[in-house]
Amino acid sequence: MALQDSRDKKKVAIVPAASLHHGLMMMVASHRLLYEGAEVTTYHKGLKRLQEWFPSHHITGPPGENSSYEEFSAYDLIILQYDGSNLCKELLAHFRNNSKTLLSVFYPQYRKLTHPPLTPLDRVFNKSLPMVENISLAIASLLCVRQHSKNNGLLPLKHLTHRKHKMRVAIFPSTNILKKYDKIKATLANLGFEPFYLDSECTAEGAELLYESGFFIGPDSDFCHLASNLQIPTLVVTKEKRPASIHTPGWLRSSFITPPKWIPRAKERLISVDKVTKGFCNLAKVNNIEI
């Protein structure tokens, strides 16, 4: 799909799944299209709160319910990340056979029996690769270019300093094991670190705090993907014994703490405070922090 050859800029709409981490990853497609000369609009509520971090991009909230999709009809191409939502199904129904607006669907996973038939513009992801890498490969393939990049256009604010507070540890605690996180927080404080809890929503203020922190600890969440995107060393505490590669943060590689292998089913509560603390100490040492 050539974008540079046309006299008029191609207009492209990017519609990620609702979670912020999906929005961050689909910004890889937005940024590549912008680089290739398209006029891009990304529809996402969470990303809208981080607009300052994406100065070259136009981000708007998702369309309202029962939308006539008139604004979408003005686009040459819509790239939709499939998530099974009502909005996703409505866009598929409205634009799948539209002659003026092309529709490309990115499928994190595809089931022939339950999903619509694939078209040449659709892309199905490789489960053995992180999703952000899948997206970088998918948009490169769609544009018929060889080089691919995970750059999503995120630019830290000029007044911030990356990892300014090396001993500061941002923590997003899981409510299921909050008491354990309280103990983890206390243990890290005793070791000389400065742990603090992030609020439940990923806001611009939270992004600033995270960017200037030395480390991040938390479950698989929007924050751990944002930390990876911001190049903050991260320890992911997960209830999954074998986290699927496609769901792992795909920018800066993270460390993982998982439940014991001997238990029959993954249970977050069986992860010990000591195991998390040791995992964090190893992560700190790798990043040249002496304990």
C-alpha positions as a printed NumPy array, in Angstrom:
array([[  0.   ,   0.   ,   0.   ],
       [  1.782,   3.149,  -1.193],
       [  1.164,   6.367,   0.711],
       [  3.859,   8.62 ,  -0.693],
       [  2.864,   8.469,  -4.363],
       [ -0.475,  10.217,  -3.988],
       [ -0.723,  13.992,  -4.345],
       [ -3.129,  14.09 ,  -1.428],
       [ -2.234,  12.636,   1.944],
       [ -3.998,   9.398,   2.718],
       [ -6.248,   9.682,   5.759],
       [ -5.971,   6.769,   8.173],
       [ -7.898,   5.987,  11.373],
       [ -6.338,   3.723,  14.015],
       [ -8.785,   2.073,  16.439],
       [ -6.992,   0.121,  19.205],
       [ -8.603,  -2.076,  21.853],
       [ -9.786,  -0.189,  24.946],
       [ -6.9  ,  -0.887,  27.376],
       [ -4.131,   1.701,  27.505],
       [ -1.373,  -0.824,  26.849],
       [ -3.102,  -1.82 ,  23.605],
       [ -3.275,   1.862,  22.699],
       [  0.443,   2.309,  23.372],
       [  1.232,  -0.669,  21.163],
       [ -1.06 ,   0.367,  18.309],
       [  0.644,   3.774,  18.34 ],
       [  3.481,   1.885,  16.632],
       [  1.188,   1.589,  13.61 ],
       [  0.091,   5.223,  13.949],
       [  3.665,   6.459,  14.089],
       [  4.833,   4.376,  11.14 ],
       [  1.948,   5.644,   9.022],
       [  2.742,   9.222,  10.026],
       [  6.382,   8.636,   9.068],
       [  5.291,   7.281,   5.685],
       [  3.288,  10.426,   4.939],
       [ -0.262,   9.618,   6.029],
       [ -2.613,  11.862,   7.979],
       [ -3.377,   9.75 ,  11.043],
       [ -6.018,   9.944,  13.76 ],
       [ -5.888,   7.511,  16.688],
       [ -9.121,   6.844,  18.579],
       [ -8.441,   5.99 ,  22.214],
       [ -9.664,   7.302,  25.577],
       [ -6.568,   6.385,  27.617],
       [ -4.087,   7.739,  25.081],
       [ -5.988,  11.017,  25.035],
       [ -4.816,  11.558,  28.633],
       [ -1.214,  11.185,  27.439],
       [ -1.523,  13.484,  24.409],
       [  1.435,  15.61 ,  25.594],
       [  3.672,  12.554,  25.3  ],
       [  2.728,  12.167,  21.625],
       [  3.225,  15.729,  20.3  ],
       [  3.244,  14.804,  16.616],
       [  0.021,  12.785,  16.77 ],
       [ -3.677,  13.555,  16.661],
       [ -5.417,  11.49 ,  19.345],
       [ -9.125,  11.653,  20.003],
       [-11.595,   9.754,  22.175],
       [-13.499,   6.729,  20.845],
       [-16.699,   7.366,  18.895],
       [-19.94 ,   7.409,  20.853],
       [-22.454,   4.6  ,  20.852],
       [-24.84 ,   4.351,  17.906],
       [-22.483,   6.467,  15.832],
       [-23.36 ,   6.898,  12.186],
       [-19.642,   6.531,  11.389],
       [-19.823,   9.482,   9.047],
       [-16.404,  10.641,  10.229],
       [-14.927,   7.202,   9.519],
       [-16.284,   7.297,   5.993],
       [-13.939,  10.209,   5.319],
       [-10.891,   7.952,   5.805],
       [ -9.073,   6.044,   3.094],
       [ -8.113,   3.302,   5.542],
       [ -9.186,   2.118,   9.001],
       [ -6.879,  -0.152,  11.014],
       [ -8.83 ,  -1.953,  13.699],
       [ -7.352,  -4.012,  16.521],
       [ -9.851,  -6.834,  17.019],
       [-11.094,  -7.246,  20.597],
       [-14.644,  -8.542,  20.177],
       [-16.222,  -5.325,  21.512],
       [-19.463,  -3.904,  20.172],
       [-17.543,  -1.054,  18.535],
       [-15.25 ,  -3.544,  16.826],
       [-18.182,  -5.586,  15.499],
       [-20.03 ,  -2.484,  14.309],
       [-17.005,  -1.203,  12.403],
       [-16.556,  -4.599,  10.784],
       [-20.207,  -4.758,   9.773],
       [-20.196,  -1.22 ,   8.409],
       [-16.868,  -1.106,   6.555],
       [-15.953,  -4.683,   5.616],
       [-17.49 ,  -4.351,   2.151],
       [-17.201,  -0.582,   1.822],
       [-15.814,   0.402,  -1.568],
       [-14.414,   3.787,  -0.525],
       [-12.887,   3.115,   2.903],
       [-10.544,   0.147,   3.245],
       [-10.539,  -1.849,   6.479],
       [ -7.547,  -3.722,   7.884],
       [ -8.074,  -5.845,  10.996],
       [ -5.192,  -6.813,  13.303],
       [ -6.034, -10.073,  15.109],
       [ -4.03 , -10.891,  18.291],
       [ -5.532, -14.344,  17.818],
       [ -7.775, -15.685,  15.067],
       [-10.359, -18.455,  15.156],
       [-11.823, -19.403,  11.812],
       [-15.111, -20.597,  13.314],
       [-15.864, -17.453,  15.33 ],
       [-14.145, -14.604,  13.483],
       [-15.032, -13.068,  10.099],
       [-13.222, -14.385,   7.008],
       [ -9.786, -12.873,   6.485],
       [ -9.042, -10.404,   3.699],
       [ -5.657,  -9.555,   2.121],
       [ -5.503,  -6.453,   4.352],
       [ -5.944,  -8.383,   7.622],
       [ -3.042,  -9.533,   9.765],
       [ -2.938, -12.406,  12.286],
       [ -0.305, -12.172,  15.02 ],
       [  2.399, -14.673,  15.898],
       [  1.793, -15.854,  19.496],
       [  5.515, -16.424,  20.077],
       [  6.29 , -12.703,  19.638],
       [  5.322,  -9.76 ,  21.877],
       [  2.295,  -7.926,  20.56 ],
       [  4.182,  -4.679,  19.96 ],
       [  6.589,  -6.551,  17.696],
       [  3.658,  -8.153,  15.893],
       [  2.197,  -4.709,  15.284],
       [  5.497,  -3.349,  13.941],
       [  5.718,  -6.294,  11.531],
       [  2.045,  -6.043,  10.549],
       [  2.166,  -2.353,   9.622],
       [  5.419,  -2.834,   7.695],
       [  3.794,  -5.701,   5.796],
       [  0.682,  -3.642,   5.106],
       [  2.826,  -0.828,   3.726],
       [  4.969,  -3.283,   1.733],
       [  8.203,  -2.087,   3.347],
       [ 11.016,  -4.251,   4.711],
       [ 12.195,  -2.283,   7.719],
       [ 10.056,  -2.317,  10.824],
       [ 10.253,  -0.336,  14.062],
       [  8.65 ,  -0.413,  17.524],
       [  8.886,   3.38 ,  17.793],
       [  5.42 ,   4.645,  18.736],
       [  6.225,   8.363,  18.784],
       [  6.283,   8.687,  22.572],
       [  8.469,  11.653,  23.578],
       [  9.107,  12.391,  27.278],
       [  8.411,  15.943,  28.404],
       [ 11.471,  18.187,  28.298],
       [ 11.4  ,  19.109,  31.985],
       [ 11.697,  15.447,  33.034],
       [ 14.9  ,  13.443,  33.604],
       [ 14.916,   9.735,  32.804],
       [ 15.349,   7.626,  35.979],
       [ 16.304,  10.749,  37.908],
       [ 15.59 ,   8.982,  41.207],
       [ 17.49 ,   5.681,  40.83 ],
       [ 16.36 ,   4.327,  44.202],
       [ 12.705,   5.212,  43.716],
       [ 10.5  ,   2.187,  43.021],
       [  7.067,   2.742,  41.485],
       [  4.654,  -0.016,  42.519],
       [  1.216,  -0.79 ,  41.139],
       [ -0.118,  -3.28 ,  43.705],
       [ -2.51 ,  -6.071,  42.877],
       [ -5.606,  -5.724,  45.047],
       [ -5.752,  -9.538,  45.365],
       [ -2.529,  -9.596,  47.38 ],
       [ -2.387,  -6.037,  48.698],
       [ -1.061,  -7.107,  52.127],
       [  1.877,  -8.825,  50.428],
       [  2.617,  -5.682,  48.45 ],
       [  2.58 ,  -3.713,  51.701],
       [  5.259,  -6.098,  53.018],
       [  7.239,  -5.836,  49.779],
       [  7.093,  -2.055,  50.022],
       [  8.311,  -2.133,  53.648],
       [ 11.132,  -4.563,  52.81 ],
       [ 12.381,  -2.378,  49.951],
       [ 12.301,   0.684,  52.209],
       [ 14.452,  -1.187,  54.738],
       [ 16.948,  -1.918,  51.954],
       [ 17.318,   1.796,  51.228],
       [ 14.893,   2.144,  48.303],
       [ 12.062,   4.668,  48.053],
       [  8.966,   2.636,  47.132],
       [  5.592,   4.266,  46.476],
       [  2.212,   3.195,  45.102],
       [  0.918,   4.472,  41.79 ],
       [ -2.751,   5.404,  41.46 ],
       [ -5.09 ,   2.941,  39.814],
       [ -5.34 ,   4.825,  36.495],
       [ -2.533,   5.609,  34.085],
       [ -2.622,   9.415,  33.976],
       [ -0.123,  11.974,  32.693],
       [  0.993,  12.541,  36.299],
       [  1.536,   8.8  ,  36.757],
       [  3.601,   8.678,  33.568],
       [  5.813,  11.501,  34.858],
       [  6.358,   9.725,  38.2  ],
       [  7.139,   6.476,  36.424],
       [  9.574,   8.087,  33.959],
       [ 11.682,   9.583,  36.744],
       [ 11.642,   6.422,  38.898],
       [ 14.446,   3.886,  38.913],
       [ 12.246,   0.771,  38.78 ],
       [  8.703,  -0.539,  38.49 ],
       [  7.036,  -3.527,  40.186],
       [  3.516,  -4.747,  39.496],
       [  1.212,  -7.231,  37.784],
       [  0.619,  -7.415,  34.053],
       [ -1.124,  -4.081,  33.578],
       [ -1.119,  -0.839,  31.629],
       [  1.672,   0.39 ,  33.887],
       [  4.11 ,  -2.438,  33.148],
       [  3.758,  -1.844,  29.395],
       [  4.137,   1.912,  29.881],
       [  7.25 ,   1.262,  31.998],
       [  8.67 ,  -0.902,  29.207],
       [  7.858,   1.842,  26.687],
       [  9.619,   4.389,  28.943],
       [ 12.669,   2.113,  29.335],
       [ 12.149,   1.661,  33.089],
       [ 13.496,  -1.682,  34.471],
       [ 10.431,  -3.702,  35.421],
       [  9.577,  -6.703,  37.577],
       [  6.245,  -8.216,  36.523],
       [  4.506, -10.257,  39.244],
       [  2.105, -12.557,  37.438],
       [ -0.278, -15.369,  38.376],
       [  0.516, -17.105,  35.093],
       [  3.092, -19.896,  35.426],
       [  4.093, -19.407,  31.788],
       [  3.246, -15.899,  30.602],
       [  2.345, -15.966,  26.917],
       [  4.974, -14.19 ,  24.836],
       [  2.346, -12.171,  22.98 ],
       [  1.236, -10.519,  26.241],
       [  4.694,  -9.601,  27.553],
       [  5.932,  -5.978,  27.449],
       [  7.72 ,  -5.573,  24.138],
       [ 10.001,  -2.556,  24.423],
       [ 12.45 ,  -2.919,  27.326],
       [ 12.627,  -6.575,  28.358],
       [ 11.025,  -7.223,  31.762],
       [ 11.834,  -9.71 ,  34.533],
       [  9.06 , -12.026,  35.76 ],
       [  8.014, -13.534,  39.087],
       [  5.596, -16.444,  38.677],
       [  3.869, -18.896,  41.065],
       [  5.692, -22.125,  42.047],
       [  5.826, -24.703,  39.254],
       [  4.514, -27.483,  41.483],
       [  1.034, -26.036,  42.031],
       [ -1.706, -27.477,  39.787],
       [ -3.235, -24.094,  38.971],
       [ -1.734, -20.611,  38.807],
       [ -2.526, -18.68 ,  41.989],
       [ -1.221, -15.192,  42.622],
       [ -1.525, -15.557,  46.414],
       [  1.094, -18.336,  46.436],
       [  3.814, -15.944,  45.281],
       [  5.909, -15.192,  48.359],
       [  7.153, -11.799,  49.482],
       [ 10.654, -13.244,  49.696],
       [ 10.552, -14.416,  46.073],
       [  9.491, -10.982,  44.834],
       [ 12.127,  -9.256,  46.979],
       [ 14.9  , -11.533,  45.706],
       [ 13.745, -11.03 ,  42.128],
       [ 13.822,  -7.28 ,  42.572],
       [ 17.291,  -7.358,  44.152],
       [ 18.568,  -9.31 ,  41.138],
       [ 16.998,  -6.728,  38.817],
       [ 18.586,  -3.902,  40.811],
       [ 22.036,  -5.517,  40.651],
       [ 21.746,  -5.961,  36.877],
       [ 21.085,  -2.218,  36.744],
       [ 24.2  ,  -1.434,  38.791],
       [ 22.525,  -0.81 ,  42.148],
       [ 24.47 ,  -2.271,  45.054],
       [ 22.37 ,  -3.637,  47.918]])
